Amino acid sequence: MLAVLSVLTLAIIGVVFFVVPPAEGLGYYVRIAFFHIPVAWVSVLAFLVSAFYGAKYLKEPKRHYDRLSANSAGLGLVFVILATLSGAVFSKLTWGAYWNWDPRQTTIFVLLLIYGAYLTLRAAMPDEKRRARVSAVYALLSFLTVPFLVFIIPRLYFSLHPSPVLNAGGHIDMDPVMLWTLLAALVDMTGIYCYFLKRYVKKAEDGKEGEAIHE
Amino acid sequence: MNASVWAGTKLVLLKEFRQGMRFKASWAAMLMFALTTLSCVSLALQGAALSPKLAAALLWVILFFASMVGADRVFLDEEAAGTLLALRVYGGSQPVLFGKMLYTYLVLLAMGLFILPLFLMLLAGNVAEPSLLVLTTALGLLGVAAAGTLVAALTIGSAVHGGLFSILMLPVILPVFLPAISLTAGALGGEAGSFSYLGGLALYDMILMVGASLLFDYLWYEE
């Protein structure tokens, strides 16, 4: 799996730098998007996975589910930091400021807060069973806020963020080369996330707990 | 809510009041904290005029952090006094949750009632729509009480207490915080906020209460 992911990653980097044409209005800055969109997608996905396995743990308290939930959140934190930083750089280059509480910046920041709170809670709980249970409950509780924030934040803050690839009109306004490269980058980044999640959970189960993000 | 849950809830509420009268520290600390932050802001501003939006944001920052000082005690006091186990044995999860939630809400309302007039005197001046201000504060604090009771139960048994509660609360309470600020700014004479926010606030309060009710069982009954 690692070999396939490495080849795919190198191929995507090559295509992004040598084949993808500059975008209208953004120029070569568009290259950041091929990194930024996939990491932002994975940071949301990792949260969903963490909440999903939290719910599974509450139904059936198996340590395996807790490890999946915890390690997914640990990885999610790394991805959400990457998404925030790459977004801030893109924002500086195109809008002139690193941070202006754009709706999407706000949403990703809330996700960062949720991951931070979840991992702090885990770190503060010495008892293993209680830690698993409490963090599963917290993942599900914070999951309740997401639909509300998605609804409220865009009404409160003005947005400069480029509209999503699949916009409200339902049609795709993108050069086909860019679109396919972006799709490949999304698949690649999801693969990288799955690879590390499996690896960390396996390490935790083999007893090499020091090497896993969360045992 | 069926009859036995309601009866249990009333008993837990009564117990909380008795305990609150005996140990005045937790609610007294909350009131004093609210007063301290308010006077701190007021002294620092030295009577400078505030725009409604800024005044609304300051009010909710004061209300949020003051609630954090009081609401996190709701299970910690029991843990410290060693009465948590007895409550676990004799109290069902739902009466304990709703009894404590109702008590927290009443204490928060009292804090709101104490701090709002002072806030208006010291910082905001006149209010364009008093009823909107009162309704927003009541709905906002209900959300804080609902989420706060569950989050307080999460922190039982944690090795760190200072700060953990506020860290856990902020992401959960943001859907209350943001529309409440916007509505309060409208009530203080700023740009009129959309009234649909009031409905949204009430809906989110309901969701928090239902969510807390569903999730609390997993925390209360441990095998």
GROMACS .gro file of C-alpha atoms in nm:
model
  438
    1MET     CA    1   0.000   0.000   0.000
    2LEU     CA    2   0.286   0.234   0.088
    3ALA     CA    3   0.448   0.186  -0.255
    4VAL     CA    4   0.124   0.264  -0.440
    5LEU     CA    5   0.066   0.575  -0.229
    6SER     CA    6   0.423   0.698  -0.283
    7VAL     CA    7   0.400   0.658  -0.661
    8LEU     CA    8   0.059   0.827  -0.671
    9THR     CA    9   0.183   1.115  -0.453
   10LEU     CA   10   0.490   1.171  -0.672
   11ALA     CA   11   0.276   1.153  -0.988
   12ILE     CA   12   0.033   1.409  -0.849
   13ILE     CA   13   0.315   1.645  -0.747
   14GLY     CA   14   0.459   1.612  -1.098
   15VAL     CA   15   0.125   1.684  -1.265
   16VAL     CA   16   0.052   1.978  -1.035
   17PHE     CA   17   0.385   2.144  -1.107
   18PHE     CA   18   0.430   2.066  -1.476
   19VAL     CA   19   0.093   1.996  -1.637
   20VAL     CA   20  -0.186   2.184  -1.457
   21PRO     CA   21  -0.246   2.523  -1.624
   22PRO     CA   22  -0.260   2.843  -1.413
   23ALA     CA   23  -0.616   2.917  -1.302
   24GLU     CA   24  -0.805   3.228  -1.406
   25GLY     CA   25  -0.762   3.495  -1.139
   26LEU     CA   26  -0.542   3.276  -0.917
   27GLY     CA   27  -0.247   3.200  -1.146
   28TYR     CA   28  -0.005   2.940  -1.017
   29TYR     CA   29  -0.130   2.991  -0.661
   30VAL     CA   30  -0.391   2.734  -0.758
   31ARG     CA   31  -0.126   2.469  -0.690
   32ILE     CA   32  -0.188   2.513  -0.317
   33ALA     CA   33  -0.548   2.402  -0.372
   34PHE     CA   34  -0.433   2.052  -0.473
   35PHE     CA   35  -0.287   2.015  -0.126
   36HIS     CA   36  -0.533   2.229   0.069
   37ILE     CA   37  -0.861   2.075  -0.051
   38PRO     CA   38  -0.752   1.712   0.015
   39VAL     CA   39  -0.616   1.783   0.366
   40ALA     CA   40  -0.930   1.981   0.453
   41TRP     CA   41  -1.142   1.690   0.329
   42VAL     CA   42  -0.945   1.440   0.535
   43SER     CA   43  -0.970   1.655   0.848
   44VAL     CA   44  -1.350   1.638   0.821
   45LEU     CA   45  -1.343   1.267   0.732
   46ALA     CA   46  -1.121   1.187   1.033
   47PHE     CA   47  -1.370   1.360   1.262
   48LEU     CA   48  -1.659   1.157   1.116
   49VAL     CA   49  -1.461   0.835   1.159
   50SER     CA   50  -1.373   0.928   1.517
   51ALA     CA   51  -1.738   1.002   1.607
   52PHE     CA   52  -1.854   0.685   1.426
   53TYR     CA   53  -1.618   0.458   1.620
   54GLY     CA   54  -1.703   0.648   1.939
   55ALA     CA   55  -2.067   0.553   1.886
   56LYS     CA   56  -1.965   0.193   1.812
   57TYR     CA   57  -1.762   0.183   2.132
   58LEU     CA   58  -2.061   0.298   2.337
   59LYS     CA   59  -2.273   0.021   2.187
   60GLU     CA   60  -2.008  -0.245   2.228
   61PRO     CA   61  -1.709  -0.149   2.447
   62LYS     CA   62  -1.423  -0.306   2.249
   63ARG     CA   63  -1.080  -0.145   2.286
   64HIS     CA   64  -1.030  -0.172   1.911
   65TYR     CA   65  -1.308   0.082   1.847
   66ASP     CA   66  -1.162   0.322   2.101
   67ARG     CA   67  -0.820   0.297   1.938
   68LEU     CA   68  -0.969   0.369   1.596
   69SER     CA   69  -1.159   0.667   1.734
   70ALA     CA   70  -0.858   0.807   1.924
   71ASN     CA   71  -0.603   0.758   1.647
   72SER     CA   72  -0.840   0.902   1.389
   73ALA     CA   73  -0.872   1.214   1.605
   74GLY     CA   74  -0.494   1.229   1.651
   75LEU     CA   75  -0.440   1.214   1.276
   76GLY     CA   76  -0.730   1.453   1.222
   77LEU     CA   77  -0.552   1.712   1.434
   78VAL     CA   78  -0.243   1.690   1.210
   79PHE     CA   79  -0.455   1.726   0.896
   80VAL     CA   80  -0.663   2.012   1.034
   81ILE     CA   81  -0.343   2.201   1.126
   82LEU     CA   82  -0.211   2.145   0.771
   83ALA     CA   83  -0.543   2.262   0.625
   84THR     CA   84  -0.545   2.573   0.844
   85LEU     CA   85  -0.185   2.664   0.760
   86SER     CA   86  -0.215   2.601   0.385
   87GLY     CA   87  -0.543   2.795   0.385
   88ALA     CA   88  -0.381   3.086   0.568
   89VAL     CA   89  -0.093   3.098   0.318
   90PHE     CA   90  -0.335   3.087   0.023
   91SER     CA   91  -0.541   3.360   0.189
   92LYS     CA   92  -0.233   3.581   0.234
   93LEU     CA   93  -0.130   3.536  -0.130
   94THR     CA   94  -0.472   3.604  -0.279
   95TRP     CA   95  -0.658   3.827  -0.031
   96GLY     CA   96  -0.364   3.992   0.145
   97ALA     CA   97  -0.428   3.869   0.500
   98TYR     CA   98  -0.355   3.542   0.675
   99TRP     CA   99  -0.677   3.534   0.868
  100ASN     CA  100  -1.005   3.721   0.838
  101TRP     CA  101  -1.267   3.486   0.992
  102ASP     CA  102  -1.407   3.385   0.659
  103PRO     CA  103  -1.691   3.129   0.710
  104ARG     CA  104  -1.471   2.841   0.603
  105GLN     CA  105  -1.179   2.959   0.811
  106THR     CA  106  -1.415   2.980   1.107
  107THR     CA  107  -1.553   2.630   1.044
  108ILE     CA  108  -1.208   2.473   1.016
  109PHE     CA  109  -1.101   2.660   1.329
  110VAL     CA  110  -1.396   2.516   1.522
  111LEU     CA  111  -1.290   2.171   1.402
  112LEU     CA  112  -0.940   2.246   1.532
  113LEU     CA  113  -1.090   2.342   1.869
  114ILE     CA  114  -1.295   2.021   1.881
  115TYR     CA  115  -0.989   1.803   1.808
  116GLY     CA  116  -0.786   1.995   2.065
  117ALA     CA  117  -1.059   1.957   2.329
  118TYR     CA  118  -1.105   1.585   2.252
  119LEU     CA  119  -0.734   1.509   2.282
  120THR     CA  120  -0.697   1.722   2.597
  121LEU     CA  121  -0.985   1.529   2.754
  122ARG     CA  122  -0.813   1.199   2.668
  123ALA     CA  123  -0.487   1.321   2.813
  124ALA     CA  124  -0.660   1.426   3.136
  125MET     CA  125  -0.826   1.089   3.202
  126PRO     CA  126  -0.602   0.839   3.379
  127ASP     CA  127  -0.852   0.550   3.387
  128GLU     CA  128  -0.851   0.363   3.058
  129LYS     CA  129  -1.214   0.251   3.042
  130ARG     CA  130  -1.349   0.584   3.158
  131ARG     CA  131  -1.123   0.762   2.907
  132ALA     CA  132  -1.267   0.558   2.620
  133ARG     CA  133  -1.624   0.613   2.729
  134VAL     CA  134  -1.591   0.983   2.807
  135SER     CA  135  -1.411   1.066   2.484
  136ALA     CA  136  -1.670   0.874   2.279
  137VAL     CA  137  -1.947   1.077   2.446
  138TYR     CA  138  -1.758   1.400   2.378
  139ALA     CA  139  -1.699   1.313   2.011
  140LEU     CA  140  -2.073   1.256   1.968
  141LEU     CA  141  -2.169   1.571   2.160
  142SER     CA  142  -1.939   1.791   1.954
  143PHE     CA  143  -2.077   1.622   1.641
  144LEU     CA  144  -2.416   1.780   1.723
  145THR     CA  145  -2.275   2.129   1.672
  146VAL     CA  146  -2.151   2.071   1.317
  147PRO     CA  147  -2.481   2.107   1.124
  148PHE     CA  148  -2.564   2.420   1.321
  149LEU     CA  149  -2.232   2.583   1.257
  150VAL     CA  150  -2.254   2.503   0.887
  151PHE     CA  151  -2.590   2.680   0.887
  152ILE     CA  152  -2.509   2.976   1.116
  153ILE     CA  153  -2.154   3.076   1.027
  154PRO     CA  154  -2.206   3.163   0.659
  155ARG     CA  155  -2.488   3.399   0.763
  156LEU     CA  156  -2.274   3.582   1.018
  157TYR     CA  157  -1.950   3.621   0.828
  158PHE     CA  158  -1.887   3.748   0.476
  159SER     CA  159  -1.700   3.507   0.249
  160LEU     CA  160  -1.421   3.555  -0.001
  161HIS     CA  161  -1.347   3.183  -0.026
  162PRO     CA  162  -1.370   3.039  -0.379
  163SER     CA  163  -1.696   2.847  -0.418
  164PRO     CA  164  -1.676   2.469  -0.390
  165VAL     CA  165  -1.606   2.259  -0.697
  166LEU     CA  166  -1.958   2.122  -0.677
  167ASN     CA  167  -2.135   2.457  -0.636
  168ALA     CA  168  -2.499   2.540  -0.573
  169GLY     CA  169  -2.580   2.523  -0.943
  170GLY     CA  170  -2.471   2.159  -0.943
  171HIS     CA  171  -2.240   2.193  -1.243
  172ILE     CA  172  -1.865   2.167  -1.241
  173ASP     CA  173  -1.672   2.474  -1.360
  174MET     CA  174  -1.325   2.334  -1.381
  175ASP     CA  175  -1.068   2.249  -1.640
  176PRO     CA  176  -1.082   1.865  -1.688
  177VAL     CA  177  -0.706   1.823  -1.619
  178MET     CA  178  -0.746   2.013  -1.292
  179LEU     CA  179  -1.056   1.822  -1.196
  180TRP     CA  180  -0.896   1.480  -1.249
  181THR     CA  181  -0.579   1.586  -1.068
  182LEU     CA  182  -0.786   1.711  -0.777
  183LEU     CA  183  -0.986   1.388  -0.762
  184ALA     CA  184  -0.662   1.187  -0.769
  185ALA     CA  185  -0.520   1.407  -0.489
  186LEU     CA  186  -0.833   1.347  -0.282
  187VAL     CA  187  -0.804   0.971  -0.326
  188ASP     CA  188  -0.431   0.987  -0.247
  189MET     CA  189  -0.474   1.190   0.071
  190THR     CA  190  -0.758   0.964   0.190
  191GLY     CA  191  -0.527   0.666   0.123
  192ILE     CA  192  -0.248   0.828   0.327
  193TYR     CA  193  -0.490   0.883   0.614
  194CYS     CA  194  -0.617   0.521   0.599
  195TYR     CA  195  -0.259   0.390   0.585
  196PHE     CA  196  -0.148   0.579   0.895
  197LEU     CA  197  -0.470   0.500   1.084
  198LYS     CA  198  -0.423   0.127   1.021
  199ARG     CA  199  -0.058   0.146   1.111
  200TYR     CA  200  -0.106   0.329   1.439
  201VAL     CA  201  -0.396   0.108   1.548
  202LYS     CA  202  -0.190  -0.204   1.464
  203LYS     CA  203   0.105  -0.072   1.662
  204ALA     CA  204  -0.116  -0.001   1.960
  205GLU     CA  205  -0.259  -0.353   1.938
  206ASP     CA  206   0.086  -0.511   1.910
  207GLY     CA  207   0.172  -0.347   2.238
  208LYS     CA  208   0.419  -0.091   2.101
  209GLU     CA  209   0.207   0.175   2.256
  210GLY     CA  210   0.477   0.436   2.273
  211GLU     CA  211   0.491   0.448   1.895
  212ALA     CA  212   0.118   0.492   1.840
  213ILE     CA  213  -0.032   0.838   1.870
  214HIS     CA  214  -0.287   0.709   2.120
  215GLU     CA  215  -0.285   0.374   2.285
  216MET     CA  216  -4.099   1.283   3.069
  217ASN     CA  217  -4.296   1.033   3.276
  218ALA     CA  218  -4.419   1.087   3.633
  219SER     CA  219  -4.143   0.900   3.815
  220VAL     CA  220  -3.866   1.083   3.627
  221TRP     CA  221  -4.029   1.415   3.709
  222ALA     CA  222  -4.065   1.320   4.077
  223GLY     CA  223  -3.699   1.214   4.085
  224THR     CA  224  -3.595   1.534   3.908
  225LYS     CA  225  -3.773   1.742   4.173
  226LEU     CA  226  -3.599   1.548   4.451
  227VAL     CA  227  -3.256   1.600   4.293
  228LEU     CA  228  -3.334   1.970   4.242
  229LEU     CA  229  -3.435   2.003   4.607
  230LYS     CA  230  -3.118   1.824   4.715
  231GLU     CA  231  -2.909   2.061   4.501
  232PHE     CA  232  -3.074   2.365   4.659
  233ARG     CA  233  -3.010   2.233   5.010
  234GLN     CA  234  -2.649   2.160   4.920
  235GLY     CA  235  -2.619   2.503   4.756
  236MET     CA  236  -2.741   2.670   5.073
  237ARG     CA  237  -2.491   2.472   5.281
  238PHE     CA  238  -2.188   2.526   5.055
  239LYS     CA  239  -2.227   2.873   4.922
  240ALA     CA  240  -1.884   2.877   4.761
  241SER     CA  241  -1.974   2.762   4.410
  242TRP     CA  242  -2.252   3.007   4.330
  243ALA     CA  243  -2.093   3.287   4.531
  244ALA     CA  244  -1.773   3.239   4.328
  245MET     CA  245  -1.972   3.259   4.006
  246LEU     CA  246  -2.145   3.584   4.104
  247MET     CA  247  -1.819   3.739   4.224
  248PHE     CA  248  -1.641   3.627   3.907
  249ALA     CA  249  -1.911   3.790   3.692
  250LEU     CA  250  -1.889   4.109   3.895
  251THR     CA  251  -1.508   4.110   3.881
  252THR     CA  252  -1.489   4.068   3.503
  253LEU     CA  253  -1.761   4.327   3.446
  254SER     CA  254  -1.592   4.585   3.666
  255CYS     CA  255  -1.257   4.501   3.510
  256VAL     CA  256  -1.394   4.574   3.160
  257SER     CA  257  -1.576   4.884   3.278
  258LEU     CA  258  -1.271   5.024   3.460
  259ALA     CA  259  -1.046   4.955   3.163
  260LEU     CA  260  -1.280   5.132   2.922
  261GLN     CA  261  -1.318   5.436   3.150
  262GLY     CA  262  -1.664   5.519   3.027
  263ALA     CA  263  -1.580   5.504   2.655
  264ALA     CA  264  -1.887   5.456   2.436
  265LEU     CA  265  -1.931   5.104   2.301
  266SER     CA  266  -2.098   5.004   1.978
  267PRO     CA  267  -2.392   4.761   2.033
  268LYS     CA  268  -2.196   4.480   1.868
  269LEU     CA  269  -1.893   4.525   2.092
  270ALA     CA  270  -2.111   4.559   2.402
  271ALA     CA  271  -2.298   4.238   2.309
  272ALA     CA  272  -1.972   4.049   2.256
  273LEU     CA  273  -1.838   4.167   2.595
  274LEU     CA  274  -2.161   4.071   2.770
  275TRP     CA  275  -2.146   3.717   2.633
  276VAL     CA  276  -1.779   3.676   2.712
  277ILE     CA  277  -1.858   3.774   3.072
  278LEU     CA  278  -2.162   3.543   3.087
  279PHE     CA  279  -1.972   3.252   2.928
  280PHE     CA  280  -1.668   3.264   3.154
  281ALA     CA  281  -1.872   3.332   3.468
  282SER     CA  282  -2.089   3.027   3.387
  283MET     CA  283  -1.770   2.824   3.341
  284VAL     CA  284  -1.674   2.906   3.699
  285GLY     CA  285  -2.004   2.785   3.845
  286ALA     CA  286  -2.136   2.515   3.615
  287ASP     CA  287  -1.832   2.289   3.634
  288ARG     CA  288  -1.887   2.232   4.008
  289VAL     CA  289  -2.210   2.040   3.959
  290PHE     CA  290  -2.049   1.694   3.976
  291LEU     CA  291  -1.705   1.787   4.111
  292ASP     CA  292  -1.850   1.892   4.448
  293GLU     CA  293  -2.017   1.552   4.481
  294GLU     CA  294  -1.694   1.380   4.388
  295ALA     CA  295  -1.497   1.582   4.643
  296ALA     CA  296  -1.755   1.522   4.919
  297GLY     CA  297  -1.766   1.149   4.841
  298THR     CA  298  -2.140   1.149   4.776
  299LEU     CA  299  -2.121   1.060   4.409
  300LEU     CA  300  -2.139   0.685   4.470
  301ALA     CA  301  -2.451   0.718   4.686
  302LEU     CA  302  -2.616   0.927   4.415
  303ARG     CA  303  -2.520   0.666   4.156
  304VAL     CA  304  -2.677   0.391   4.364
  305TYR     CA  305  -3.001   0.571   4.453
  306GLY     CA  306  -3.054   0.810   4.162
  307GLY     CA  307  -3.152   0.707   3.810
  308SER     CA  308  -2.957   0.875   3.531
  309GLN     CA  309  -3.237   1.092   3.391
  310PRO     CA  310  -3.358   1.244   3.723
  311VAL     CA  311  -2.997   1.320   3.819
  312LEU     CA  312  -2.924   1.480   3.482
  313PHE     CA  313  -3.240   1.690   3.464
  314GLY     CA  314  -3.236   1.781   3.833
  315LYS     CA  315  -2.881   1.908   3.808
  316MET     CA  316  -2.949   2.076   3.473
  317LEU     CA  317  -3.250   2.260   3.615
  318TYR     CA  318  -3.052   2.367   3.922
  319THR     CA  319  -2.764   2.490   3.704
  320TYR     CA  320  -3.009   2.678   3.485
  321LEU     CA  321  -3.171   2.851   3.782
  322VAL     CA  322  -2.831   2.951   3.922
  323LEU     CA  323  -2.722   3.081   3.581
  324LEU     CA  324  -3.049   3.276   3.548
  325ALA     CA  325  -2.986   3.433   3.888
  326MET     CA  326  -2.638   3.527   3.772
  327GLY     CA  327  -2.784   3.677   3.452
  328LEU     CA  328  -3.041   3.869   3.653
  329PHE     CA  329  -2.764   4.005   3.875
  330ILE     CA  330  -2.522   4.101   3.598
  331LEU     CA  331  -2.756   4.235   3.325
  332PRO     CA  332  -2.874   4.552   3.509
  333LEU     CA  333  -2.518   4.626   3.621
  334PHE     CA  334  -2.394   4.574   3.266
  335LEU     CA  335  -2.656   4.813   3.128
  336MET     CA  336  -2.572   5.075   3.389
  337LEU     CA  337  -2.197   5.054   3.349
  338LEU     CA  338  -2.148   4.981   2.981
  339ALA     CA  339  -2.440   4.973   2.744
  340GLY     CA  340  -2.666   5.266   2.832
  341ASN     CA  341  -3.010   5.227   2.676
  342VAL     CA  342  -3.176   4.916   2.540
  343ALA     CA  343  -3.386   4.931   2.225
  344GLU     CA  344  -3.569   4.603   2.284
  345PRO     CA  345  -3.558   4.487   2.649
  346SER     CA  346  -3.777   4.180   2.595
  347LEU     CA  347  -3.548   4.053   2.318
  348LEU     CA  348  -3.247   4.099   2.546
  349VAL     CA  349  -3.411   3.903   2.830
  350LEU     CA  350  -3.533   3.626   2.599
  351THR     CA  351  -3.191   3.589   2.433
  352THR     CA  352  -3.015   3.572   2.769
  353ALA     CA  353  -3.264   3.313   2.899
  354LEU     CA  354  -3.232   3.094   2.588
  355GLY     CA  355  -2.854   3.132   2.572
  356LEU     CA  356  -2.808   3.036   2.936
  357LEU     CA  357  -3.040   2.736   2.889
  358GLY     CA  358  -2.799   2.605   2.626
  359VAL     CA  359  -2.504   2.662   2.860
  360ALA     CA  360  -2.685   2.473   3.139
  361ALA     CA  361  -2.780   2.181   2.909
  362ALA     CA  362  -2.432   2.135   2.762
  363GLY     CA  363  -2.261   2.227   3.089
  364THR     CA  364  -2.428   1.952   3.292
  365LEU     CA  365  -2.318   1.681   3.048
  366VAL     CA  366  -1.966   1.822   3.008
  367ALA     CA  367  -1.933   1.850   3.388
  368ALA     CA  368  -2.017   1.479   3.407
  369LEU     CA  369  -1.746   1.410   3.148
  370THR     CA  370  -1.478   1.565   3.366
  371ILE     CA  371  -1.549   1.337   3.666
  372GLY     CA  372  -1.232   1.142   3.736
  373SER     CA  373  -1.003   1.360   3.526
  374ALA     CA  374  -0.656   1.439   3.654
  375VAL     CA  375  -0.675   1.802   3.541
  376HIS     CA  376  -0.961   2.028   3.635
  377GLY     CA  377  -0.862   2.391   3.587
  378GLY     CA  378  -0.950   2.499   3.236
  379LEU     CA  379  -1.059   2.158   3.104
  380PHE     CA  380  -1.427   2.244   3.139
  381SER     CA  381  -1.404   2.566   2.934
  382ILE     CA  382  -1.192   2.395   2.667
  383LEU     CA  383  -1.458   2.126   2.626
  384MET     CA  384  -1.747   2.372   2.641
  385LEU     CA  385  -1.642   2.628   2.381
  386PRO     CA  386  -1.685   2.420   2.061
  387VAL     CA  387  -2.016   2.278   2.185
  388ILE     CA  388  -2.155   2.615   2.289
  389LEU     CA  389  -2.051   2.816   1.979
  390PRO     CA  390  -2.391   2.764   1.807
  391VAL     CA  391  -2.543   2.934   2.114
  392PHE     CA  392  -2.273   3.196   2.151
  393LEU     CA  393  -2.266   3.338   1.797
  394PRO     CA  394  -2.642   3.392   1.739
  395ALA     CA  395  -2.683   3.516   2.099
  396ILE     CA  396  -2.426   3.790   2.037
  397SER     CA  397  -2.596   3.889   1.714
  398LEU     CA  398  -2.941   3.900   1.882
  399THR     CA  399  -2.810   4.093   2.182
  400ALA     CA  400  -2.650   4.349   1.952
  401GLY     CA  401  -2.990   4.391   1.786
  402ALA     CA  402  -3.158   4.435   2.125
  403LEU     CA  403  -2.903   4.699   2.227
  404GLY     CA  404  -2.998   4.909   1.927
  405GLY     CA  405  -2.758   4.781   1.665
  406GLU     CA  406  -2.842   4.631   1.332
  407ALA     CA  407  -3.156   4.424   1.396
  408GLY     CA  408  -3.054   4.060   1.401
  409SER     CA  409  -3.267   3.807   1.221
  410PHE     CA  410  -3.545   3.672   1.444
  411SER     CA  411  -3.493   3.329   1.294
  412TYR     CA  412  -3.188   3.313   1.523
  413LEU     CA  413  -3.421   3.298   1.822
  414GLY     CA  414  -3.587   2.990   1.675
  415GLY     CA  415  -3.245   2.845   1.595
  416LEU     CA  416  -3.127   2.910   1.951
  417ALA     CA  417  -3.434   2.738   2.098
  418LEU     CA  418  -3.393   2.445   1.858
  419TYR     CA  419  -3.026   2.402   1.947
  420ASP     CA  420  -3.113   2.416   2.319
  421MET     CA  421  -3.361   2.133   2.260
  422ILE     CA  422  -3.105   1.931   2.067
  423LEU     CA  423  -2.849   1.978   2.345
  424MET     CA  424  -3.100   1.861   2.606
  425VAL     CA  425  -3.203   1.555   2.403
  426GLY     CA  426  -2.839   1.478   2.320
  427ALA     CA  427  -2.736   1.513   2.686
  428SER     CA  428  -3.025   1.288   2.790
  429LEU     CA  429  -2.924   1.016   2.541
  430LEU     CA  430  -2.552   1.032   2.615
  431PHE     CA  431  -2.571   1.067   2.993
  432ASP     CA  432  -2.676   0.702   3.044
  433TYR     CA  433  -2.338   0.591   2.912
  434LEU     CA  434  -2.161   0.802   3.173
  435TRP     CA  435  -2.384   0.721   3.466
  436TYR     CA  436  -2.410   0.344   3.437
  437GLU     CA  437  -2.061   0.197   3.419
  438GLU     CA  438  -2.009  -0.172   3.421
   0.00000   0.00000   0.00000
